[in-house]
Amino acid sequence: MNINEYRDIYVFTEIRDGRVIDATLELLGEAGRLKAARPSLGYQVVAVVLGEPEDSLLSTLGHFGADKVLNLRHENLAVYSTEIYTTLLNDLILTDKPDIFLVPATVLGRDLAPRLAARCDTGLTADATKLEFDPENPESSLLYVTRPAFGGNLFGTIINETKRPQMTTLRPGVMEMSARDTTRTFQVEKRPVSLDGLKDGVRILETLHRDHMAVDITKADIIISGGRGVGDNFHILRECADMLGAEVGGSRAAVDEGRIAKDFQVGQTGKTVKPRVYIACGISGAVQHLAGMEKSDYIIAINKDPDAPIFSVANMGLVGDALTILPQLTEEIQRY
Ligand code: FAD
């Protein structure tokens, strides 16, 4: 493998319910920032899309930062297949030789990326939270990929010096997507592919949507989260949330105790959220929880313990019983 032949930043496009997911748009934003950080490389940002989506979907990728939209087209690619997607993307990597290949660390991305990395005999850094080019060498295309390790107590930086592409899955909700710009120019290449001889051992019979997943806390403007300190009083949080038009989240301890579903867990092994306001009630502020919410615009913490670590990231801290303070807040809001 001659790693000098590899160039450009490829971003895998995940489509859900006919729309490009935000995590892909965030990767396009990040890829654009990387490209701008090292203009001497002359890299392009290429969004890779499988299937036969509408032209408007392809344009969305250009408007959010792709210089080129590469569409591998076949009518049977609309539904994700591990084996078929892996084979086609491996073929693409062999021909196009991307230097960097980014995949969102979604359920689909976590299924696809390790297989793809193994197939193309490269390494994979999974669940990354930061990317930058080698800070020591301004000409280098070597990527420094940072990810939480040891339960979030440490951050590890991983480099792949000998293999290409430099493949990474990135945690949704961490990178900033660029503002939509409908005046951007970009190229679209539609490349028909053959599925002859390709088959997947898995056949999808039916896709069921879980109703409660209609609520996605990563998109919420305001989140009221409860921890172990709230006990079985999550109804108090919900009443306040209804008043504020907020969503309710929880710490892992609250999830483990069955107070709230895992889909609403905030933190390292849950969702990463960046609402305008995050209200943490009865949450101590373990590093694994902070990893999922510390980028919120404004953090309000309510905790009985004045030394609770959550206060170290809070913009406003209220020392006291959340079960008393929150109903008072709800009452106040009701007055307006
Ligand atoms: P506790 O730490 O028990 O804190 C309860 C807090 O409530 C205390 O600070 C107490 O003072 C306060 N309190 C009690 N009663 C009241 C009251 N009436 N009013 C106000 N305050 C009160 N955790 C996550 O949250 N998300 C994750 O994604 C996550 N991932 C993890 C991954 C790994 C690999 C590991 C090892 C751990 C992970 N954890 C995660 C767990 C994390 O380490 C903590 O154990 C967890 O966050 C603690 O939850 P908590 O703050 O609700 O409970």
XYZ file of C-alpha atoms and ligand atoms in Angstrom:
389
model
C 0.000 0.000 0.000
C 1.431 3.346 -1.060
C -0.283 5.733 1.332
C 0.783 8.782 -0.709
C -1.700 7.749 -3.428
C -4.618 8.311 -1.067
C -6.412 11.654 -0.982
C -9.708 13.405 -0.123
C -12.120 13.047 2.756
C -15.068 10.701 2.172
C -18.176 10.852 4.336
C -20.660 7.994 4.438
C -24.237 9.251 4.088
C -26.834 7.616 6.279
C -30.424 8.092 5.159
C -33.332 7.517 7.516
C -36.979 7.874 6.512
C -35.894 9.434 3.225
C -33.754 12.151 4.844
C -30.043 12.572 5.472
C -29.499 12.182 9.217
C -27.995 15.077 11.167
C -24.958 12.981 12.148
C -23.920 12.814 8.481
C -24.329 16.583 8.084
C -22.178 17.055 11.197
C -19.449 14.931 9.581
C -19.634 17.050 6.428
C -19.132 20.133 8.613
C -16.157 18.519 10.316
C -14.681 17.331 7.003
C -14.958 20.925 5.705
C -13.113 22.230 8.756
C -10.343 19.640 8.291
C -10.005 20.583 4.613
C -9.789 24.274 5.500
C -7.203 23.547 8.206
C -4.808 22.015 5.644
C -5.427 23.684 2.252
C -2.002 22.539 0.989
C -3.382 18.986 0.694
C -5.974 20.154 -1.862
C -8.503 17.668 -0.509
C -12.151 17.511 -1.542
C -15.017 16.532 0.726
C -16.908 13.680 -0.945
C -20.291 12.480 0.349
C -20.971 8.852 -0.582
C -24.623 7.864 -0.962
C -25.968 4.416 -1.816
C -29.360 3.864 -3.457
C -31.475 5.954 -5.758
C -32.450 8.967 -3.663
C -34.121 12.065 -5.072
C -31.878 14.765 -6.523
C -32.989 17.088 -3.715
C -31.368 14.751 -1.171
C -28.119 14.789 -3.136
C -28.264 18.591 -3.221
C -28.705 18.713 0.560
C -25.278 17.115 0.890
C -23.755 19.810 -1.335
C -25.507 22.571 0.581
C -24.051 21.247 3.855
C -20.467 21.050 2.652
C -19.805 18.232 0.143
C -17.648 19.324 -2.809
C -18.715 16.190 -4.591
C -21.687 13.875 -4.089
C -20.891 10.359 -5.228
C -24.033 8.287 -5.622
C -23.612 4.512 -6.029
C -26.902 3.710 -7.715
C -29.028 0.599 -7.681
C -32.716 0.312 -6.851
C -32.034 -2.459 -4.305
C -29.714 -0.346 -2.171
C -32.460 1.664 -0.489
C -32.490 -0.745 2.469
C -29.193 -1.136 4.326
C -27.450 -4.487 3.998
C -24.248 -5.095 5.943
C -22.681 -7.434 3.420
C -23.662 -5.611 0.254
C -22.783 -2.133 1.555
C -19.435 -3.450 2.855
C -18.574 -5.012 -0.497
C -19.543 -1.964 -2.558
C -17.748 0.494 -0.273
C -14.655 -1.693 -0.212
C -14.673 -1.694 -4.028
C -15.054 2.093 -3.959
C -12.129 2.468 -1.570
C -9.949 0.263 -3.786
C -10.679 2.407 -6.850
C -10.961 5.913 -5.387
C -8.338 5.605 -2.622
C -9.771 8.069 -0.075
C -7.288 9.182 2.568
C -9.949 9.655 5.238
C -13.272 7.811 5.513
C -15.757 9.081 8.094
C -18.865 7.230 9.260
C -21.411 8.394 11.866
C -21.263 6.277 15.041
C -24.939 5.383 14.767
C -26.296 1.840 15.077
C -25.841 1.448 11.308
C -22.391 3.043 11.303
C -21.220 0.829 14.162
C -22.333 -2.189 12.183
C -20.782 -1.099 8.901
C -17.461 0.544 9.776
C -15.688 -2.327 11.588
C -16.509 -4.748 8.772
C -15.449 -2.265 6.136
C -12.185 -1.516 7.951
C -11.417 -5.229 8.218
C -12.288 -5.777 4.550
C -9.929 -3.034 3.376
C -7.297 -4.057 5.893
C -7.092 -0.743 7.667
C -7.617 0.353 11.245
C -10.760 1.879 12.709
C -11.000 4.420 15.505
C -14.532 4.093 16.815
C -16.711 6.681 18.539
C -14.307 9.586 18.118
C -15.059 13.025 19.537
C -12.247 15.088 17.980
C -10.251 15.091 14.731
C -7.241 17.162 13.749
C -4.297 16.872 11.392
C -0.842 16.210 12.840
C -0.200 19.429 14.797
C 3.591 18.892 14.613
C 3.811 18.798 10.818
C 1.870 21.406 8.797
C 2.195 19.358 5.550
C 1.031 16.048 6.985
C -2.300 14.357 6.254
C -1.926 12.114 9.296
C -5.093 12.338 11.358
C -5.015 12.564 15.138
C -8.265 11.001 16.326
C -9.360 11.475 19.913
C -11.889 9.288 21.686
C -12.894 8.697 25.311
C -11.279 5.660 26.921
C -11.466 3.834 30.248
C -15.072 4.768 30.910
C -14.530 8.373 29.876
C -11.872 8.970 32.537
C -9.188 9.433 29.883
C -9.076 10.618 26.307
C -6.900 8.611 23.937
C -5.478 9.977 20.688
C -5.011 7.375 17.988
C -3.064 7.629 14.740
C -2.890 5.212 11.817
C 0.558 5.646 10.309
C 0.717 2.706 7.929
C -2.716 1.934 6.473
C -5.303 3.836 4.439
C -7.992 5.012 4.528
C -7.869 6.534 7.987
C -11.287 5.286 9.052
C -13.259 6.683 11.952
C -16.757 6.613 13.345
C -17.736 9.893 14.992
C -20.157 10.300 17.804
C -23.393 12.032 16.752
C -24.084 15.412 18.344
C -20.443 16.318 18.974
C -19.351 17.968 15.718
C -20.992 21.158 14.423
C -22.790 20.971 11.104
C -22.156 23.904 8.766
C -24.953 26.344 8.008
C -26.991 25.310 4.956
C -25.776 27.251 1.920
C -27.894 26.774 -1.179
C -25.446 28.849 -3.257
C -22.552 26.388 -2.809
C -21.329 24.736 -5.994
C -20.691 21.019 -5.955
C -20.409 18.167 -8.355
C -22.763 15.162 -8.471
C -21.564 11.860 -9.869
C -24.120 9.088 -10.289
C -22.271 5.805 -10.605
C -24.460 2.768 -11.430
C -23.337 -0.399 -9.633
C -24.095 -4.045 -10.222
C -25.267 -6.301 -7.406
C -24.685 -9.466 -9.447
C -23.289 -12.202 -7.279
C -23.844 -10.170 -4.089
C -26.196 -11.440 -1.466
C -26.742 -10.912 2.218
C -27.447 -13.763 4.627
C -29.968 -11.480 6.332
C -33.412 -10.780 4.906
C -35.410 -7.905 6.393
C -39.057 -8.923 6.627
C -40.482 -5.837 8.290
C -39.259 -2.569 9.787
C -41.105 -1.433 12.915
C -40.889 2.108 14.256
C -40.903 2.459 18.000
C -43.447 5.170 18.839
C -41.476 6.724 21.678
C -38.507 7.151 19.387
C -40.570 9.875 17.716
C -39.005 11.957 20.484
C -35.320 12.455 19.898
C -33.712 14.210 22.853
C -30.648 15.142 20.799
C -32.899 17.649 19.001
C -34.568 19.082 22.117
C -34.200 22.773 22.873
C -34.629 22.276 26.603
C -33.926 19.082 28.541
C -34.798 18.348 32.151
C -32.781 15.353 33.277
C -33.211 13.324 36.420
C -30.722 11.203 38.285
C -30.774 8.761 41.176
C -31.594 11.687 43.483
C -35.034 12.057 41.885
C -35.986 8.477 42.782
C -39.373 7.467 41.418
C -40.539 11.077 41.082
C -39.922 11.546 37.355
C -43.544 12.742 37.026
C -42.368 15.990 38.683
C -39.842 16.455 35.858
C -42.472 15.642 33.224
C -44.910 18.216 34.628
C -42.258 20.912 34.442
C -41.175 19.702 30.979
C -44.765 19.984 29.699
C -44.874 23.590 30.888
C -41.579 24.472 29.207
C -42.038 22.415 26.042
C -38.971 20.454 27.153
C -37.973 16.792 26.890
C -37.036 14.601 29.836
C -33.710 12.786 30.021
C -31.899 10.806 32.669
C -28.588 9.627 34.014
C -27.508 6.036 33.644
C -28.347 5.411 37.297
C -31.935 6.524 36.607
C -32.064 4.277 33.531
C -30.623 1.320 35.447
C -33.270 1.822 38.134
C -35.979 1.708 35.459
C -37.117 5.324 35.940
C -36.718 6.228 32.270
C -36.003 4.351 29.007
C -32.450 3.876 27.773
C -33.211 5.986 24.664
C -33.298 9.023 26.948
C -30.019 8.356 28.753
C -27.584 11.244 28.491
C -23.871 10.556 28.592
C -21.012 8.558 27.255
C -23.041 5.397 26.695
C -26.236 7.326 26.002
C -26.990 10.395 23.907
C -24.823 13.474 23.452
C -27.045 16.535 23.750
C -26.506 20.258 23.183
C -29.786 21.949 24.119
C -30.146 25.645 24.834
C -30.975 24.779 28.444
C -30.120 21.597 30.364
C -31.585 21.230 33.839
C -29.907 18.455 35.854
C -31.903 17.317 38.890
C -30.404 14.957 41.456
C -27.485 14.097 39.149
C -24.034 13.990 40.735
C -22.143 14.854 37.530
C -19.938 11.818 36.885
C -17.539 12.305 33.954
C -19.547 9.835 31.908
C -22.659 11.983 32.329
C -20.824 15.264 31.704
C -19.438 13.837 28.439
C -22.986 13.837 27.064
C -24.213 17.278 28.164
C -21.382 19.668 29.026
C -21.649 21.426 25.655
C -25.213 22.565 26.423
C -25.580 26.339 26.076
C -26.844 26.920 29.622
C -26.729 24.359 32.427
C -28.824 24.579 35.579
C -27.996 22.047 38.300
C -30.178 21.238 41.309
C -28.462 19.062 43.879
C -28.574 18.635 47.649
C -24.809 18.285 47.843
C -22.953 21.605 47.401
C -19.814 19.662 46.419
C -21.487 17.634 43.641
C -19.255 17.727 40.508
C -22.240 18.764 38.350
C -21.809 22.287 39.775
C -18.399 22.519 38.083
C -20.079 22.709 34.643
C -23.256 24.545 35.728
C -23.985 28.146 34.758
C -26.505 28.260 37.596
C -26.413 25.998 40.631
C -29.227 25.510 43.139
C -28.271 23.647 46.315
C -31.382 21.966 47.646
C -34.003 19.311 47.191
C -34.950 18.965 43.521
C -38.313 17.527 44.568
C -39.150 20.837 46.263
C -37.439 23.264 43.867
C -38.786 21.827 40.608
C -42.501 22.009 41.571
C -41.897 25.622 42.635
C -40.383 26.317 39.223
C -43.353 24.662 37.500
C -45.742 26.781 39.564
C -43.863 29.965 38.659
C -43.937 29.096 34.950
C -47.668 28.365 35.170
C -48.246 31.952 36.332
C -46.863 33.376 33.105
P -25.504 9.387 41.738
O -24.090 9.479 41.367
O -25.907 8.414 42.781
O -25.914 10.872 42.203
C -27.144 11.204 42.750
C -27.076 12.676 43.114
O -28.339 13.124 43.526
C -26.103 12.989 44.268
O -25.211 14.000 43.834
C -26.998 13.501 45.406
O -26.393 14.539 46.133
C -28.178 14.029 44.627
N -29.460 14.001 45.338
C -30.002 12.999 46.075
N -31.246 13.327 46.444
C -31.497 14.565 45.927
C -32.608 15.426 45.943
N -33.761 15.106 46.557
N -32.526 16.630 45.325
C -31.363 17.005 44.695
N -30.273 16.208 44.636
C -30.354 14.992 45.236
N -23.750 7.750 33.539
C -24.578 8.531 32.817
O -25.333 9.346 33.357
N -24.587 8.427 31.434
C -23.792 7.569 30.763
O -23.875 7.497 29.531
C -22.904 6.751 31.519
N -22.049 5.896 30.894
C -21.157 5.194 31.648
C -20.211 4.382 30.990
C -19.284 3.684 31.749
C -18.280 2.846 31.027
C -19.301 3.765 33.155
C -18.297 3.030 33.974
C -20.240 4.538 33.804
C -21.189 5.264 33.067
N -22.135 6.059 33.689
C -22.934 6.858 32.938
C -22.364 6.019 35.152
C -21.723 7.164 35.923
O -20.404 6.808 36.273
C -22.505 7.441 37.231
O -22.569 6.270 37.994
C -23.930 7.946 36.984
O -23.922 9.031 36.084
C -24.525 8.416 38.316
O -25.843 8.782 38.109
P -26.529 9.825 39.082
O -25.779 11.115 39.071
O -27.978 9.864 38.737
O -26.429 9.096 40.506
